[in-house]
PDB file of C-alpha atoms in Angstrom:
ATOM      1  CA  GLU A  52     -11.541  -5.969   6.800  1.00 94.00           C
ATOM      2  CA  VAL A  53      -9.176  -5.234   3.931  1.00 95.00           C
ATOM      3  CA  GLN A  54      -8.671  -8.247   1.675  1.00 97.00           C
ATOM      4  CA  LEU A  55      -6.715  -8.758  -1.506  1.00 97.00           C
ATOM      5  CA  VAL A  56      -7.181 -12.054  -3.329  1.00 98.00           C
ATOM      6  CA  GLU A  57      -5.055 -12.895  -6.347  1.00 97.00           C
ATOM      7  CA  ALA A  58      -6.104 -15.352  -9.025  1.00 97.00           C
ATOM      8  CA  GLY A  59      -4.972 -16.481 -12.450  1.00 96.00           C
ATOM      9  CA  GLY A  60      -1.672 -18.114 -11.657  1.00 96.00           C
ATOM     10  CA  ASN A  61      -0.927 -21.228 -13.683  1.00 95.00           C
ATOM     11  CA  SER A  62       1.706 -23.194 -15.537  1.00 97.00           C
ATOM     12  CA  VAL A  63       2.502 -21.855 -18.990  1.00 97.00           C
ATOM     13  CA  GLN A  64       5.085 -22.512 -21.674  1.00 97.00           C
ATOM     14  CA  PRO A  65       7.781 -19.957 -22.504  1.00 97.00           C
ATOM     15  CA  GLY A  66       6.388 -17.315 -24.824  1.00 97.00           C
ATOM     16  CA  GLY A  67       2.883 -17.751 -23.469  1.00 97.00           C
ATOM     17  CA  SER A  68       0.563 -15.304 -21.740  1.00 98.00           C
ATOM     18  CA  LEU A  69      -1.333 -15.097 -18.476  1.00 98.00           C
ATOM     19  CA  ARG A  70      -3.627 -12.538 -16.906  1.00 98.00           C
ATOM     20  CA  LEU A  71      -3.552 -12.171 -13.151  1.00 98.00           C
ATOM     21  CA  SER A  72      -6.356 -10.586 -11.188  1.00 98.00           C
ATOM     22  CA  CYS A  73      -6.523  -9.174  -7.698  1.00 98.00           C
ATOM     23  CA  ALA A  74      -9.941  -8.760  -6.127  1.00 97.00           C
ATOM     24  CA  ALA A  75     -10.078  -6.061  -3.496  1.00 96.00           C
ATOM     25  CA  SER A  76     -12.634  -5.884  -0.700  1.00 95.00           C
ATOM     26  CA  GLY A  77     -13.098  -3.975   2.525  1.00 94.00           C
ATOM     27  CA  PHE A  78     -12.007  -0.698   0.983  1.00 93.00           C
ATOM     28  CA  THR A  79     -12.573   1.473  -2.074  1.00 91.00           C
ATOM     29  CA  LEU A  80      -9.981   0.496  -4.653  1.00 93.00           C
ATOM     30  CA  ARG A  81     -10.143   3.831  -6.491  1.00 93.00           C
ATOM     31  CA  SER A  82      -8.685   5.605  -3.483  1.00 92.00           C
ATOM     32  CA  TYR A  83      -5.363   3.779  -3.561  1.00 95.00           C
ATOM     33  CA  TRP A  84      -2.290   3.240  -5.669  1.00 96.00           C
ATOM     34  CA  MET A  85      -1.655  -0.477  -6.221  1.00 97.00           C
ATOM     35  CA  HIS A  86       1.372  -2.664  -6.916  1.00 98.00           C
ATOM     36  CA  TRP A  87       2.411  -6.089  -8.123  1.00 98.00           C
ATOM     37  CA  VAL A  88       5.431  -7.681  -6.451  1.00 98.00           C
ATOM     38  CA  ARG A  89       6.883 -11.111  -7.206  1.00 98.00           C
ATOM     39  CA  GLN A  90       9.079 -13.616  -5.436  1.00 98.00           C
ATOM     40  CA  ALA A  91      10.839 -16.392  -7.290  1.00 98.00           C
ATOM     41  CA  PRO A  92      11.159 -19.695  -5.400  1.00 96.00           C
ATOM     42  CA  GLY A  93      13.747 -19.299  -2.652  1.00 95.00           C
ATOM     43  CA  LYS A  94      14.593 -15.762  -3.747  1.00 97.00           C
ATOM     44  CA  GLY A  95      13.922 -12.235  -2.559  1.00 97.00           C
ATOM     45  CA  LEU A  96      11.143  -9.804  -3.271  1.00 98.00           C
ATOM     46  CA  ALA A  97      11.146  -8.054  -6.643  1.00 98.00           C
ATOM     47  CA  TRP A  98       8.957  -5.088  -7.493  1.00 98.00           C
ATOM     48  CA  VAL A  99       7.041  -5.504 -10.748  1.00 98.00           C
ATOM     49  CA  SER A 100       4.637  -2.642 -11.356  1.00 98.00           C
ATOM     50  CA  ARG A 101       2.603   0.216  -9.892  1.00 97.00           C
ATOM     51  CA  ILE A 102      -0.571   1.969 -11.007  1.00 97.00           C
ATOM     52  CA  ASN A 103      -2.034   5.202  -9.675  1.00 95.00           C
ATOM     53  CA  ASN A 104      -5.563   5.430  -8.375  1.00 92.00           C
ATOM     54  CA  ASP A 105      -7.290   6.281 -11.646  1.00 91.00           C
ATOM     55  CA  GLY A 106      -5.058   4.220 -13.912  1.00 90.00           C
ATOM     56  CA  SER A 107      -3.510   7.194 -15.671  1.00 93.00           C
ATOM     57  CA  GLY A 108      -0.007   6.571 -14.362  1.00 94.00           C
ATOM     58  CA  THR A 109       1.952   3.331 -14.396  1.00 97.00           C
ATOM     59  CA  GLY A 110       5.498   2.143 -13.798  1.00 97.00           C
ATOM     60  CA  TYR A 111       7.314  -1.111 -14.525  1.00 97.00           C
ATOM     61  CA  ALA A 112      10.494  -2.897 -13.600  1.00 97.00           C
ATOM     62  CA  GLU A 113      12.955  -2.969 -16.484  1.00 96.00           C
ATOM     63  CA  SER A 114      12.765  -6.768 -16.513  1.00 96.00           C
ATOM     64  CA  VAL A 115       9.055  -6.717 -17.467  1.00 97.00           C
ATOM     65  CA  LYS A 116       8.702  -3.449 -19.365  1.00 97.00           C
ATOM     66  CA  GLY A 117       7.104  -4.006 -22.752  1.00 97.00           C
ATOM     67  CA  ARG A 118       5.843  -7.464 -21.790  1.00 98.00           C
ATOM     68  CA  PHE A 119       3.612  -6.826 -18.751  1.00 98.00           C
ATOM     69  CA  THR A 120       0.697  -4.387 -18.476  1.00 98.00           C
ATOM     70  CA  ILE A 121      -0.914  -3.322 -15.222  1.00 98.00           C
ATOM     71  CA  SER A 122      -4.504  -2.105 -15.247  1.00 97.00           C
ATOM     72  CA  ARG A 123      -7.425  -1.630 -12.908  1.00 96.00           C
ATOM     73  CA  ASP A 124     -11.206  -1.695 -12.956  1.00 95.00           C
ATOM     74  CA  ASN A 125     -12.263   0.498 -10.079  1.00 94.00           C
ATOM     75  CA  ALA A 126     -15.936  -0.218 -10.700  1.00 94.00           C
ATOM     76  CA  GLN A 127     -15.250  -3.942 -10.193  1.00 95.00           C
ATOM     77  CA  ASN A 128     -12.675  -3.352  -7.442  1.00 95.00           C
ATOM     78  CA  THR A 129     -10.154  -5.396  -9.395  1.00 97.00           C
ATOM     79  CA  LEU A 130      -6.489  -5.008 -10.314  1.00 97.00           C
ATOM     80  CA  HIS A 131      -4.981  -6.869 -13.265  1.00 98.00           C
ATOM     81  CA  LEU A 132      -1.565  -7.825 -14.609  1.00 98.00           C
ATOM     82  CA  GLN A 133      -1.404  -8.942 -18.224  1.00 98.00           C
ATOM     83  CA  MET A 134       1.780 -10.929 -18.770  1.00 98.00           C
ATOM     84  CA  ASN A 135       2.950 -11.665 -22.313  1.00 98.00           C
ATOM     85  CA  SER A 136       6.077 -13.280 -23.768  1.00 98.00           C
ATOM     86  CA  LEU A 137       6.643 -15.109 -20.506  1.00 98.00           C
ATOM     87  CA  ARG A 138      10.110 -16.406 -19.707  1.00 98.00           C
ATOM     88  CA  ALA A 139      11.402 -19.025 -17.291  1.00 97.00           C
ATOM     89  CA  GLU A 140      12.728 -16.218 -15.091  1.00 97.00           C
ATOM     90  CA  ASP A 141       9.181 -14.906 -14.617  1.00 98.00           C
ATOM     91  CA  THR A 142       8.409 -17.976 -12.510  1.00 98.00           C
ATOM     92  CA  ALA A 143       7.376 -16.648  -9.115  1.00 98.00           C
ATOM     93  CA  VAL A 144       4.615 -16.051  -6.637  1.00 98.00           C
ATOM     94  CA  TYR A 145       2.924 -12.808  -7.647  1.00 98.00           C
ATOM     95  CA  TYR A 146       1.473 -10.596  -4.925  1.00 98.00           C
ATOM     96  CA  CYS A 147      -0.785  -7.603  -5.290  1.00 98.00           C
ATOM     97  CA  ALA A 148      -0.387  -4.948  -2.619  1.00 98.00           C
ATOM     98  CA  ARG A 149      -2.000  -1.689  -1.568  1.00 97.00           C
ATOM     99  CA  GLU A 150       0.246   1.299  -1.151  1.00 95.00           C
ATOM    100  CA  TYR A 151       0.087   3.321   2.073  1.00 84.00           C
ATOM    101  CA  SER A 152       2.314   6.320   2.726  1.00 79.00           C
ATOM    102  CA  GLY A 153       4.895   5.065   0.251  1.00 83.00           C
ATOM    103  CA  GLY A 154       4.883   1.552   1.668  1.00 95.00           C
ATOM    104  CA  LEU A 155       2.935  -1.612   0.873  1.00 97.00           C
ATOM    105  CA  TYR A 156       0.710  -2.109   3.905  1.00 95.00           C
ATOM    106  CA  TYR A 157      -1.725  -4.753   2.673  1.00 96.00           C
ATOM    107  CA  TRP A 158      -0.712  -7.784   0.655  1.00 98.00           C
ATOM    108  CA  GLY A 159      -2.615 -10.643  -0.900  1.00 97.00           C
ATOM    109  CA  GLN A 160      -1.636 -14.254  -0.335  1.00 97.00           C
ATOM    110  CA  GLY A 161      -0.102 -14.505  -3.791  1.00 97.00           C
ATOM    111  CA  THR A 162      -0.646 -16.617  -6.885  1.00 98.00           C
ATOM    112  CA  LEU A 163       1.982 -18.904  -8.404  1.00 98.00           C
ATOM    113  CA  VAL A 164       3.088 -18.500 -12.008  1.00 98.00           C
ATOM    114  CA  THR A 165       5.283 -21.235 -13.439  1.00 98.00           C
ATOM    115  CA  VAL A 166       6.880 -20.809 -16.851  1.00 97.00           C
ATOM    116  CA  SER A 167       8.315 -24.065 -18.123  1.00 96.00           C
ATOM    117  CA  SER A 168       8.363 -26.221 -21.200  1.00 92.00           C
TER     118      SER A 168
ATOM    119  CA  GLN B  84      17.066  -0.308 -11.683  1.00 77.00           C
ATOM    120  CA  SER B  85      19.591  -2.247  -9.681  1.00 92.00           C
ATOM    121  CA  ALA B  86      18.464  -3.838  -6.443  1.00 95.00           C
ATOM    122  CA  LEU B  87      19.344  -1.974  -3.288  1.00 97.00           C
ATOM    123  CA  THR B  88      22.265  -3.572  -1.467  1.00 98.00           C
ATOM    124  CA  GLN B  89      21.711  -5.236   1.902  1.00 98.00           C
ATOM    125  CA  PRO B  90      24.016  -7.518   3.892  1.00 98.00           C
ATOM    126  CA  PRO B  91      22.993 -11.166   3.396  1.00 97.00           C
ATOM    127  CA  SER B  92      22.818 -11.831   7.098  1.00 97.00           C
ATOM    128  CA  ALA B  93      22.793 -10.227  10.531  1.00 97.00           C
ATOM    129  CA  SER B  94      22.481 -11.685  13.991  1.00 96.00           C
ATOM    130  CA  GLY B  95      22.180 -10.850  17.641  1.00 95.00           C
ATOM    131  CA  SER B  96      21.333 -12.386  20.972  1.00 96.00           C
ATOM    132  CA  PRO B  97      17.945 -11.885  22.614  1.00 96.00           C
ATOM    133  CA  GLY B  98      17.701  -8.396  24.054  1.00 97.00           C
ATOM    134  CA  GLN B  99      20.467  -7.018  21.858  1.00 97.00           C
ATOM    135  CA  SER B 100      20.100  -4.722  18.864  1.00 97.00           C
ATOM    136  CA  VAL B 101      20.786  -5.383  15.229  1.00 97.00           C
ATOM    137  CA  THR B 102      21.050  -2.812  12.455  1.00 98.00           C
ATOM    138  CA  ILE B 103      20.548  -3.611   8.777  1.00 98.00           C
ATOM    139  CA  SER B 104      21.827  -1.276   6.068  1.00 98.00           C
ATOM    140  CA  CYS B 105      20.253  -0.637   2.689  1.00 98.00           C
ATOM    141  CA  THR B 106      22.463   1.121   0.161  1.00 98.00           C
ATOM    142  CA  GLY B 107      21.084   2.656  -2.979  1.00 97.00           C
ATOM    143  CA  THR B 108      21.972   5.607  -5.150  1.00 97.00           C
ATOM    144  CA  SER B 109      21.244   9.295  -5.490  1.00 96.00           C
ATOM    145  CA  SER B 110      18.384   8.296  -7.809  1.00 96.00           C
ATOM    146  CA  ASP B 111      16.458   6.240  -5.276  1.00 96.00           C
ATOM    147  CA  VAL B 112      17.298   6.128  -1.556  1.00 97.00           C
ATOM    148  CA  GLY B 113      19.183   9.407  -1.708  1.00 96.00           C
ATOM    149  CA  ALA B 114      16.508  11.204  -3.703  1.00 96.00           C
ATOM    150  CA  TYR B 115      13.288  10.347  -1.897  1.00 96.00           C
ATOM    151  CA  ASN B 116      12.044   9.834   1.641  1.00 96.00           C
ATOM    152  CA  TYR B 117      10.008   6.848   0.512  1.00 96.00           C
ATOM    153  CA  VAL B 118      12.096   4.071   2.008  1.00 97.00           C
ATOM    154  CA  SER B 119      10.157   1.161   3.469  1.00 98.00           C
ATOM    155  CA  TRP B 120      11.127  -1.993   5.357  1.00 98.00           C
ATOM    156  CA  TYR B 121       9.398  -5.369   5.264  1.00 98.00           C
ATOM    157  CA  GLN B 122       9.615  -8.438   7.481  1.00 98.00           C
ATOM    158  CA  GLN B 123       8.947 -11.852   5.990  1.00 98.00           C
ATOM    159  CA  HIS B 124       8.798 -15.068   7.948  1.00 98.00           C
ATOM    160  CA  PRO B 125       9.281 -18.317   5.985  1.00 96.00           C
ATOM    161  CA  GLY B 126       6.245 -19.152   3.921  1.00 95.00           C
ATOM    162  CA  LYS B 127       4.453 -15.975   4.956  1.00 97.00           C
ATOM    163  CA  VAL B 128       3.384 -12.769   3.276  1.00 98.00           C
ATOM    164  CA  PRO B 129       5.668  -9.748   3.759  1.00 97.00           C
ATOM    165  CA  LYS B 130       4.679  -7.309   6.484  1.00 97.00           C
ATOM    166  CA  LEU B 131       5.330  -3.580   6.358  1.00 97.00           C
ATOM    167  CA  MET B 132       7.426  -2.509   9.346  1.00 97.00           C
ATOM    168  CA  ILE B 133       8.559   0.998   8.388  1.00 97.00           C
ATOM    169  CA  SER B 134       7.401   3.469   5.733  1.00 97.00           C
ATOM    170  CA  GLU B 135       8.695   6.894   4.734  1.00 97.00           C
ATOM    171  CA  VAL B 136      12.124   6.145   6.230  1.00 97.00           C
ATOM    172  CA  SER B 137      11.049   6.123   9.864  1.00 97.00           C
ATOM    173  CA  LYS B 138       7.269   5.857  10.263  1.00 96.00           C
ATOM    174  CA  ARG B 139       5.855   2.796  11.997  1.00 96.00           C
ATOM    175  CA  PRO B 140       2.430   1.561  10.893  1.00 93.00           C
ATOM    176  CA  SER B 141      -0.066   0.875  13.601  1.00 92.00           C
ATOM    177  CA  GLY B 142       0.732  -2.307  15.475  1.00 94.00           C
ATOM    178  CA  VAL B 143       4.461  -2.380  14.768  1.00 96.00           C
ATOM    179  CA  PRO B 144       6.451  -2.341  18.030  1.00 96.00           C
ATOM    180  CA  ASP B 145       8.628   0.693  18.720  1.00 96.00           C
ATOM    181  CA  ARG B 146      11.580  -1.701  18.919  1.00 97.00           C
ATOM    182  CA  PHE B 147      11.718  -1.231  15.160  1.00 98.00           C
ATOM    183  CA  SER B 148      13.130   2.059  13.926  1.00 98.00           C
ATOM    184  CA  GLY B 149      14.334   3.423  10.612  1.00 97.00           C
ATOM    185  CA  SER B 150      16.696   6.152   9.496  1.00 97.00           C
ATOM    186  CA  LYS B 151      18.486   7.425   6.423  1.00 98.00           C
ATOM    187  CA  SER B 152      21.737   9.195   5.663  1.00 97.00           C
ATOM    188  CA  GLY B 153      22.597  10.033   2.093  1.00 97.00           C
ATOM    189  CA  ASN B 154      22.147   7.001  -0.108  1.00 97.00           C
ATOM    190  CA  THR B 155      21.942   4.536   2.782  1.00 98.00           C
ATOM    191  CA  ALA B 156      18.917   3.679   4.880  1.00 98.00           C
ATOM    192  CA  SER B 157      18.994   1.595   8.032  1.00 98.00           C
ATOM    193  CA  LEU B 158      16.610  -0.529  10.072  1.00 98.00           C
ATOM    194  CA  THR B 159      17.377  -1.105  13.730  1.00 98.00           C
ATOM    195  CA  VAL B 160      15.674  -3.795  15.758  1.00 98.00           C
ATOM    196  CA  SER B 161      16.190  -3.250  19.470  1.00 97.00           C
ATOM    197  CA  GLY B 162      15.515  -5.733  22.230  1.00 96.00           C
ATOM    198  CA  LEU B 163      15.715  -8.678  19.853  1.00 97.00           C
ATOM    199  CA  GLN B 164      13.103 -11.368  20.333  1.00 97.00           C
ATOM    200  CA  ALA B 165      12.880 -14.861  18.913  1.00 97.00           C
ATOM    201  CA  ASP B 166      10.016 -13.841  16.633  1.00 96.00           C
ATOM    202  CA  ASP B 167      12.197 -11.174  15.018  1.00 97.00           C
ATOM    203  CA  GLU B 168      14.072 -13.953  13.247  1.00 97.00           C
ATOM    204  CA  ALA B 169      13.024 -13.441   9.632  1.00 98.00           C
ATOM    205  CA  ASP B 170      14.075 -11.999   6.295  1.00 98.00           C
ATOM    206  CA  TYR B 171      14.039  -8.232   6.015  1.00 98.00           C
ATOM    207  CA  TYR B 172      13.784  -6.230   2.807  1.00 98.00           C
ATOM    208  CA  CYS B 173      14.113  -2.531   2.170  1.00 98.00           C
ATOM    209  CA  SER B 174      12.409  -0.743  -0.685  1.00 98.00           C
ATOM    210  CA  SER B 175      12.685   2.717  -2.171  1.00 97.00           C
ATOM    211  CA  TYR B 176      10.837   4.867  -4.650  1.00 96.00           C
ATOM    212  CA  ALA B 177      13.071   5.564  -7.646  1.00 96.00           C
ATOM    213  CA  GLY B 178      10.985   8.136  -9.516  1.00 93.00           C
ATOM    214  CA  SER B 179       8.573   7.853 -12.460  1.00 92.00           C
ATOM    215  CA  ASN B 180       6.304   5.366 -10.695  1.00 93.00           C
ATOM    216  CA  VAL B 181       9.198   2.929 -10.225  1.00 96.00           C
ATOM    217  CA  PHE B 182      10.175   1.199  -7.006  1.00 97.00           C
ATOM    218  CA  VAL B 183      13.068  -1.077  -6.147  1.00 97.00           C
ATOM    219  CA  PHE B 184      13.581  -3.671  -3.417  1.00 98.00           C
ATOM    220  CA  GLY B 185      16.734  -4.569  -1.575  1.00 98.00           C
ATOM    221  CA  THR B 186      18.535  -7.886  -1.806  1.00 98.00           C
ATOM    222  CA  GLY B 187      17.255  -9.008   1.572  1.00 98.00           C
ATOM    223  CA  THR B 188      18.853  -9.734   4.940  1.00 98.00           C
ATOM    224  CA  LYS B 189      18.314 -12.854   7.022  1.00 98.00           C
ATOM    225  CA  VAL B 190      18.241 -11.957  10.700  1.00 98.00           C
ATOM    226  CA  THR B 191      19.125 -14.722  13.118  1.00 97.00           C
ATOM    227  CA  VAL B 192      18.431 -14.532  16.832  1.00 96.00           C
ATOM    228  CA  LEU B 193      21.223 -16.465  18.493  1.00 93.00           C
TER     229      LEU B 193
END
């Protein structure tokens, strides 16, 4: 069974940093492109970042470019999102998701990041 | 990277059809056949309903169908059922490893 389990969400002050992780099981992570998607409380889905299967290609939403870094450890079957210079507007549930045929077929349950003073 | 435009709401009676539009630009929806649709019930994780404009993943009922014309994609839900009441989001590839989601549409089954 495919499972994605996010961890690392927490409360942090503006300007702080957090590192999210997504543990993958039930499949070989290196075979798939992976994404981070977020959803602010009561708001819609917002795409954050994508990484190709070997980590050589990445993309970011303009709102996080230069502050967030996506990475992966295929040997450990883990996806990461390093978030720096956090702002109040980064407050959201962060989901990792596995890409399938251009769509996000498998999603984790999400981890909550709260940025507040 | 502007969000794709969707109507805030749509509704229909049980058994009827509802169509949701998703308008982008010639740089995203119009440029690639990587438009996807997601269903999200309150408090739940999004579920992929359509990928590559019109492909249904295994397990998605054929009542759900997708299409695209120019810069606008559409999701049609036929034979509306109570469980179809949810938020729906479109998404498109926008080039250079960048994706964009739509603004979301709340579907109400009357």
